[in-house]
Amino acid sequence: MIDIDGSYLEGGGQILRTSVALSCVTGKPVRVFSIRANRPQPGLKAQHLQSIKAAAKLCNAKVSGLFLGSEKIEFVPGEIQGGSLSINVGTAGSIGLVLQTLMIPAIHAKKPVELHITGGTDVSWSPSVGFIQHVKLPLLEKMGYSGRLALEKRGYYPKGGGRIAMVIEPGRLREINLTEQGKPECVHGISHASQNLKKASVAERQAKAARDIVFKRFELSPDIEKQYCDTLCAGSGMDLWIKTSNTVMGSTSLGKPGKRAELVGREAAEFLVKQFDSGACVDEHIGDQIIPYMALAGKSCITVPEITGHIKTNIWVTERFLPVKFEIEKIRACYAIRCRSL
């Protein structure tokens, strides 16, 4: 059994998510202790609980320590079967983080995996469903990943109630080499808000603020879709992404009470510009999420704007499960991350 210290480096839920996902894929049992030890409220939260339960169903695993607040679990995987799973994360628990756990083993299933998940689609400290749809999946498709993700209902913090459906086809990952950024071709975005914010033109104001910054930097007029959604509570946000001849990079910004719509749009645009201007091929959020996929492909290289704690953590966990070695090299204003088989 592989022992994983959940307090290592950034010590958050990502250690748990990656450990469980790679346990499913490799068939290696794992014990994760000191779960989220570096967080104000240590132990399993609802989204961690539901992620592990769903992963266990996916591969007929035996699990112990599965309760809210638990700081240690043991996960003994079986064979990844596939099929349909329905998951209710509860209130605004992050759908994006649940998908982080399940998307990795799903491609290794015997048959297609169909996911129906209820929870938060656009919540803090997690990838939005829009980011996964328009940035993560297109990049994974370059590696041979086949997944279709549909947003059925948007869910904001604190009430959630969002819904997605996703189908992932079995397949085999191939290596990726993203070191040349390529020429900017287009910028797209979705500026979204709850229906009760329509009178205040929140989606339009977010979009205009982002559009002004994007046009000034790239001389491209971004295509930003404005959406007002039926939701259980007020909320807003923006997903923004740039496509080049070789890659796609993205950013997300969320509204909150007292935060002006213009600031939401500016944040999304400024972060996107900053990531692109580093010369990197993927943004820092994809940088950590793609690490396990690179390892499962066996050999790959990407460039990222910076080496975050999440990237270091995912490299550490991934090297515990798979016979690979990651190497990091500073290249001008960004960093190359190379993965090779041992």
Coordinates of C-alpha atoms in Angstrom, one line a residue:
M1 CA 0.0 0.0 0.0
I2 CA 1.3 3.5 -0.9
D3 CA 1.3 5.9 2.0
I4 CA 0.6 9.6 1.1
D5 CA 1.1 12.4 3.6
G6 CA -1.8 14.7 2.9
S7 CA 0.0 17.6 4.6
Y8 CA 2.9 17.6 2.1
L9 CA 3.6 20.9 0.4
E10 CA 0.3 22.8 -0.2
G11 CA -1.5 20.1 1.8
G12 CA -4.9 20.5 0.2
G13 CA -7.5 18.3 -1.3
Q14 CA -5.6 17.9 -4.6
I15 CA -3.3 15.4 -2.9
L16 CA -6.3 13.3 -2.1
R17 CA -7.9 13.7 -5.6
T18 CA -4.8 12.7 -7.5
S19 CA -4.0 9.9 -5.1
V20 CA -7.4 8.3 -5.5
A21 CA -7.5 8.8 -9.2
L22 CA -4.1 7.2 -9.8
S23 CA -4.9 4.4 -7.4
C24 CA -7.9 3.6 -9.6
V25 CA -5.7 3.6 -12.7
T26 CA -2.7 1.7 -11.4
G27 CA -4.6 -0.7 -9.1
K28 CA -2.3 0.2 -6.3
P29 CA -4.0 0.6 -2.8
V30 CA -3.4 3.9 -1.1
R31 CA -3.5 5.3 2.4
V32 CA -3.8 9.1 2.6
F33 CA -3.3 10.5 6.1
S34 CA -3.3 14.1 7.5
I35 CA -5.9 15.0 4.9
R36 CA -6.1 18.7 4.2
A37 CA -4.0 19.3 7.4
N38 CA -2.9 22.7 6.2
R39 CA -6.5 24.0 5.8
P40 CA -8.5 25.9 8.4
Q41 CA -11.0 23.0 8.6
P42 CA -8.9 19.8 8.1
G43 CA -10.3 16.5 6.8
L44 CA -12.8 15.5 4.2
K45 CA -15.5 18.0 3.0
A46 CA -18.6 17.0 1.0
Q47 CA -17.0 17.3 -2.4
H48 CA -14.0 15.1 -1.3
L49 CA -16.5 12.5 0.1
Q50 CA -18.6 12.4 -3.0
S51 CA -15.5 12.2 -5.3
I52 CA -14.1 9.2 -3.4
K53 CA -17.5 7.5 -3.3
A54 CA -17.9 7.9 -7.0
A55 CA -14.3 6.8 -7.8
A56 CA -14.9 3.7 -5.6
K57 CA -18.1 2.9 -7.5
L58 CA -16.2 3.3 -10.8
C59 CA -13.6 0.7 -9.8
N60 CA -15.3 -1.4 -7.2
A61 CA -13.0 -0.2 -4.5
K62 CA -13.0 -1.0 -0.8
V63 CA -12.7 2.2 1.2
S64 CA -12.4 3.0 4.9
G65 CA -12.4 6.3 6.7
L66 CA -15.1 7.8 4.5
F67 CA -16.9 10.4 6.6
L68 CA -17.1 14.2 6.9
G69 CA -14.0 15.5 8.7
S70 CA -12.1 12.3 8.4
E71 CA -8.3 12.9 8.2
K72 CA -7.3 9.4 7.0
I73 CA -8.7 7.1 4.3
E74 CA -7.6 3.7 2.8
F75 CA -8.6 3.1 -0.8
V76 CA -8.2 -0.4 -2.3
P77 CA -9.2 -0.4 -5.9
G78 CA -10.7 -3.1 -8.1
E79 CA -11.1 -3.1 -11.9
I80 CA -12.4 0.1 -13.6
Q81 CA -15.8 -0.9 -15.1
G82 CA -17.4 2.3 -16.3
G83 CA -21.2 2.9 -16.6
S84 CA -23.4 5.6 -15.3
L85 CA -22.9 7.5 -12.0
S86 CA -25.1 10.1 -10.4
I87 CA -23.4 12.3 -7.8
N88 CA -24.9 15.0 -5.6
V89 CA -22.1 17.0 -4.1
G90 CA -24.4 19.0 -1.9
T91 CA -25.2 22.7 -2.0
A92 CA -22.3 24.5 -3.8
G93 CA -19.7 21.8 -3.5
S94 CA -17.5 22.0 -6.6
I95 CA -18.5 19.9 -9.6
G96 CA -15.1 20.9 -11.2
L97 CA -13.1 19.3 -8.3
V98 CA -15.2 16.1 -8.5
L99 CA -14.5 15.9 -12.2
Q100 CA -10.7 16.3 -11.4
T101 CA -10.9 13.0 -9.6
L102 CA -13.1 11.1 -12.0
M103 CA -11.8 12.2 -15.4
I104 CA -8.4 10.5 -15.0
P105 CA -9.6 6.9 -14.3
A106 CA -12.7 7.2 -16.6
I107 CA -10.6 7.0 -19.8
H108 CA -9.2 3.6 -18.6
A109 CA -12.7 2.1 -18.0
K110 CA -13.9 -1.0 -19.9
K111 CA -16.9 1.0 -21.3
P112 CA -18.0 4.6 -21.5
V113 CA -18.5 6.5 -18.3
E114 CA -21.6 8.7 -18.0
L115 CA -21.5 11.2 -15.2
H116 CA -24.5 13.2 -13.8
I117 CA -23.3 15.6 -11.1
T118 CA -25.2 18.2 -9.1
G119 CA -23.5 21.0 -7.1
G120 CA -21.6 24.2 -7.7
T121 CA -20.6 24.9 -11.3
D122 CA -18.9 28.3 -10.6
V123 CA -17.4 28.5 -7.2
S124 CA -14.2 29.8 -5.7
W125 CA -10.9 27.9 -5.6
S126 CA -12.0 25.4 -8.2
P127 CA -12.1 25.1 -12.0
S128 CA -15.4 26.3 -13.4
V129 CA -17.4 24.0 -15.7
G130 CA -16.8 26.5 -18.5
F131 CA -13.0 26.3 -18.0
I132 CA -13.1 22.5 -18.2
Q133 CA -15.3 22.7 -21.4
H134 CA -13.4 25.3 -23.3
V135 CA -9.8 25.0 -22.0
K136 CA -9.1 21.6 -20.3
L137 CA -10.9 19.3 -22.6
P138 CA -9.6 20.8 -25.9
L139 CA -6.0 20.4 -24.5
L140 CA -6.7 16.8 -23.4
E141 CA -8.1 16.0 -26.8
K142 CA -4.6 16.7 -28.2
M143 CA -3.6 13.8 -26.0
G144 CA -6.3 11.5 -27.4
Y145 CA -8.8 12.1 -24.6
S146 CA -12.5 11.9 -25.6
G147 CA -15.0 13.6 -23.4
R148 CA -18.3 15.5 -23.9
L149 CA -19.4 17.9 -21.1
A150 CA -22.8 19.6 -21.0
L151 CA -23.8 22.4 -18.6
E152 CA -27.4 21.8 -17.8
K153 CA -27.9 24.3 -15.0
R154 CA -25.6 26.9 -13.4
G155 CA -25.0 26.8 -9.7
Y156 CA -23.4 29.5 -7.6
Y157 CA -22.3 29.7 -4.0
P158 CA -23.8 29.2 -1.5
K159 CA -26.9 27.3 -2.7
G160 CA -25.5 25.5 -5.7
G161 CA -28.0 23.4 -7.5
G162 CA -26.0 23.3 -10.7
R163 CA -26.1 20.3 -13.0
I164 CA -23.7 18.8 -15.6
A165 CA -23.7 15.7 -17.7
M166 CA -20.5 14.2 -19.1
V167 CA -19.6 11.2 -21.2
I168 CA -16.0 9.9 -21.3
E169 CA -15.0 7.3 -23.8
P170 CA -12.4 4.6 -23.1
G171 CA -9.1 5.4 -24.8
R172 CA -5.3 5.6 -24.6
L173 CA -3.4 8.8 -23.9
R174 CA -0.6 9.9 -26.2
E175 CA 2.2 12.3 -25.5
I176 CA 1.9 16.0 -25.9
N177 CA 4.6 18.6 -26.7
L178 CA 3.4 22.1 -26.0
T179 CA 6.5 24.3 -26.1
E180 CA 5.6 26.7 -28.9
Q181 CA 2.8 29.2 -28.1
G182 CA 1.8 29.9 -31.6
K183 CA 0.1 33.0 -33.0
P184 CA -3.1 34.3 -31.3
E185 CA -6.2 33.5 -33.5
C186 CA -9.2 34.4 -31.4
V187 CA -10.5 35.1 -27.9
H188 CA -13.8 33.8 -26.7
G189 CA -15.7 34.1 -23.4
I190 CA -18.9 33.6 -21.5
S191 CA -20.1 36.4 -19.2
H192 CA -22.8 34.9 -17.0
A193 CA -25.0 36.1 -14.1
S194 CA -28.2 35.1 -12.3
Q195 CA -31.5 36.4 -13.7
N196 CA -32.0 38.9 -10.8
L197 CA -28.8 40.7 -12.0
K198 CA -30.1 41.4 -15.5
K199 CA -31.6 44.8 -14.6
A200 CA -28.1 45.9 -13.5
S201 CA -26.6 44.7 -16.8
V202 CA -24.0 42.7 -14.9
A203 CA -23.2 40.3 -17.8
E204 CA -22.8 43.2 -20.3
R205 CA -20.6 45.2 -17.9
Q206 CA -18.3 42.2 -17.2
A207 CA -18.0 41.5 -20.9
K208 CA -17.2 45.2 -21.8
A209 CA -14.5 45.4 -19.2
A210 CA -12.8 42.3 -20.4
R211 CA -13.3 43.2 -24.1
D212 CA -11.5 46.5 -23.7
I213 CA -8.4 44.9 -22.1
V214 CA -8.3 42.0 -24.6
F215 CA -8.6 44.3 -27.6
K216 CA -5.9 46.6 -26.4
R217 CA -3.4 43.8 -25.9
F218 CA -4.1 41.4 -28.8
E219 CA -6.0 43.7 -31.3
L220 CA -8.6 40.9 -31.4
S221 CA -12.2 41.6 -30.8
P222 CA -13.3 38.9 -28.4
D223 CA -16.5 36.9 -28.9
I224 CA -18.1 37.0 -25.5
E225 CA -21.4 35.3 -25.0
K226 CA -23.7 37.0 -22.4
Q227 CA -25.9 34.7 -20.3
Y228 CA -28.5 35.2 -17.6
C229 CA -29.4 32.0 -15.9
D230 CA -32.1 30.6 -13.6
T231 CA -30.2 29.8 -10.4
L232 CA -31.0 29.1 -6.8
C233 CA -29.1 32.2 -5.6
A234 CA -27.4 35.3 -7.0
G235 CA -24.1 35.1 -8.6
S236 CA -22.0 36.0 -11.6
G237 CA -18.7 35.2 -13.3
M238 CA -16.7 35.1 -16.5
D239 CA -14.7 32.4 -18.4
L240 CA -12.3 33.8 -21.0
W241 CA -10.0 31.9 -23.3
I242 CA -7.5 32.5 -26.1
K243 CA -6.9 30.1 -28.9
T244 CA -3.6 30.2 -30.8
S245 CA -2.3 28.2 -33.7
N246 CA -1.0 25.6 -31.2
T247 CA -2.8 25.8 -27.8
V248 CA -5.5 27.3 -25.7
M249 CA -5.2 29.3 -22.4
G250 CA -7.9 30.3 -20.1
S251 CA -8.9 32.3 -17.0
T252 CA -11.9 32.6 -14.7
S253 CA -13.2 35.3 -12.4
L254 CA -16.2 35.2 -10.1
G255 CA -18.5 37.9 -8.7
K256 CA -19.5 38.3 -5.1
P257 CA -21.6 40.8 -3.1
G258 CA -20.0 44.2 -3.2
K259 CA -17.7 43.4 -6.1
R260 CA -18.4 45.5 -9.2
A261 CA -19.1 43.7 -12.5
E262 CA -16.3 45.7 -14.2
L263 CA -13.8 44.2 -11.8
V264 CA -14.9 40.7 -12.6
G265 CA -14.3 41.3 -16.3
R266 CA -11.0 43.1 -15.7
E267 CA -9.7 40.2 -13.5
A268 CA -10.4 37.6 -16.1
A269 CA -8.8 39.6 -18.9
E270 CA -5.8 40.7 -16.9
F271 CA -5.0 37.2 -15.8
L272 CA -5.3 35.8 -19.3
V273 CA -3.0 38.5 -20.6
K274 CA -0.5 37.8 -17.9
Q275 CA -0.5 34.1 -18.6
F276 CA -0.1 34.6 -22.3
D277 CA 2.7 37.2 -22.0
S278 CA 4.8 34.8 -20.0
G279 CA 5.3 32.9 -23.3
A280 CA 4.0 29.7 -21.8
C281 CA 1.7 27.3 -23.7
V282 CA -0.7 26.5 -20.9
D283 CA -2.0 28.6 -18.0
E284 CA -0.9 27.8 -14.4
H285 CA -4.2 26.1 -13.6
I286 CA -3.9 23.6 -16.4
G287 CA -0.3 23.3 -15.5
D288 CA -1.1 21.3 -12.4
Q289 CA -4.2 19.5 -13.7
I290 CA -2.4 18.0 -16.7
I291 CA 0.5 16.4 -14.7
P292 CA -1.1 13.0 -14.2
Y293 CA -2.2 12.8 -17.8
M294 CA 1.4 13.6 -18.9
A295 CA 2.6 10.7 -16.7
L296 CA 0.0 8.3 -18.0
A297 CA 1.1 9.2 -21.6
G298 CA 4.6 8.3 -20.6
K299 CA 6.5 11.2 -22.2
S300 CA 5.4 14.8 -22.6
C301 CA 6.5 18.4 -22.3
I302 CA 4.6 21.7 -21.6
T303 CA 5.5 25.2 -20.6
V304 CA 3.8 27.1 -17.8
P305 CA 4.0 30.7 -16.5
E306 CA 5.2 29.7 -13.1
I307 CA 5.8 26.6 -10.9
T308 CA 2.9 26.8 -8.4
G309 CA 2.5 24.8 -5.2
H310 CA -0.2 22.8 -6.9
I311 CA 2.1 21.8 -9.7
K312 CA 4.8 20.7 -7.2
T313 CA 2.3 18.8 -5.2
N314 CA 0.8 16.9 -8.2
I315 CA 4.3 16.0 -9.5
W316 CA 5.2 14.6 -6.0
V317 CA 2.0 12.5 -5.8
T318 CA 2.2 11.3 -9.4
E319 CA 5.8 10.1 -9.1
R320 CA 4.7 8.0 -6.1
F321 CA 2.4 6.0 -8.3
L322 CA 4.0 5.8 -11.7
P323 CA 7.5 5.0 -13.0
V324 CA 8.1 8.5 -14.3
K325 CA 10.3 11.5 -13.6
F326 CA 9.4 15.2 -14.0
E327 CA 12.1 17.8 -14.7
I328 CA 11.6 21.5 -14.6
E329 CA 13.7 24.1 -16.5
K330 CA 13.5 27.9 -16.6
I331 CA 13.1 29.1 -20.2
R332 CA 13.0 32.9 -20.5
A333 CA 9.9 34.1 -18.6
C334 CA 8.3 30.7 -18.2
Y335 CA 9.1 27.1 -17.2
A336 CA 9.3 23.8 -19.1
I337 CA 8.0 20.7 -17.4
R338 CA 9.2 17.5 -18.9
C339 CA 8.0 14.0 -18.1
R340 CA 9.9 10.9 -19.0
S341 CA 9.4 7.2 -18.3
L342 CA 11.9 5.5 -16.0

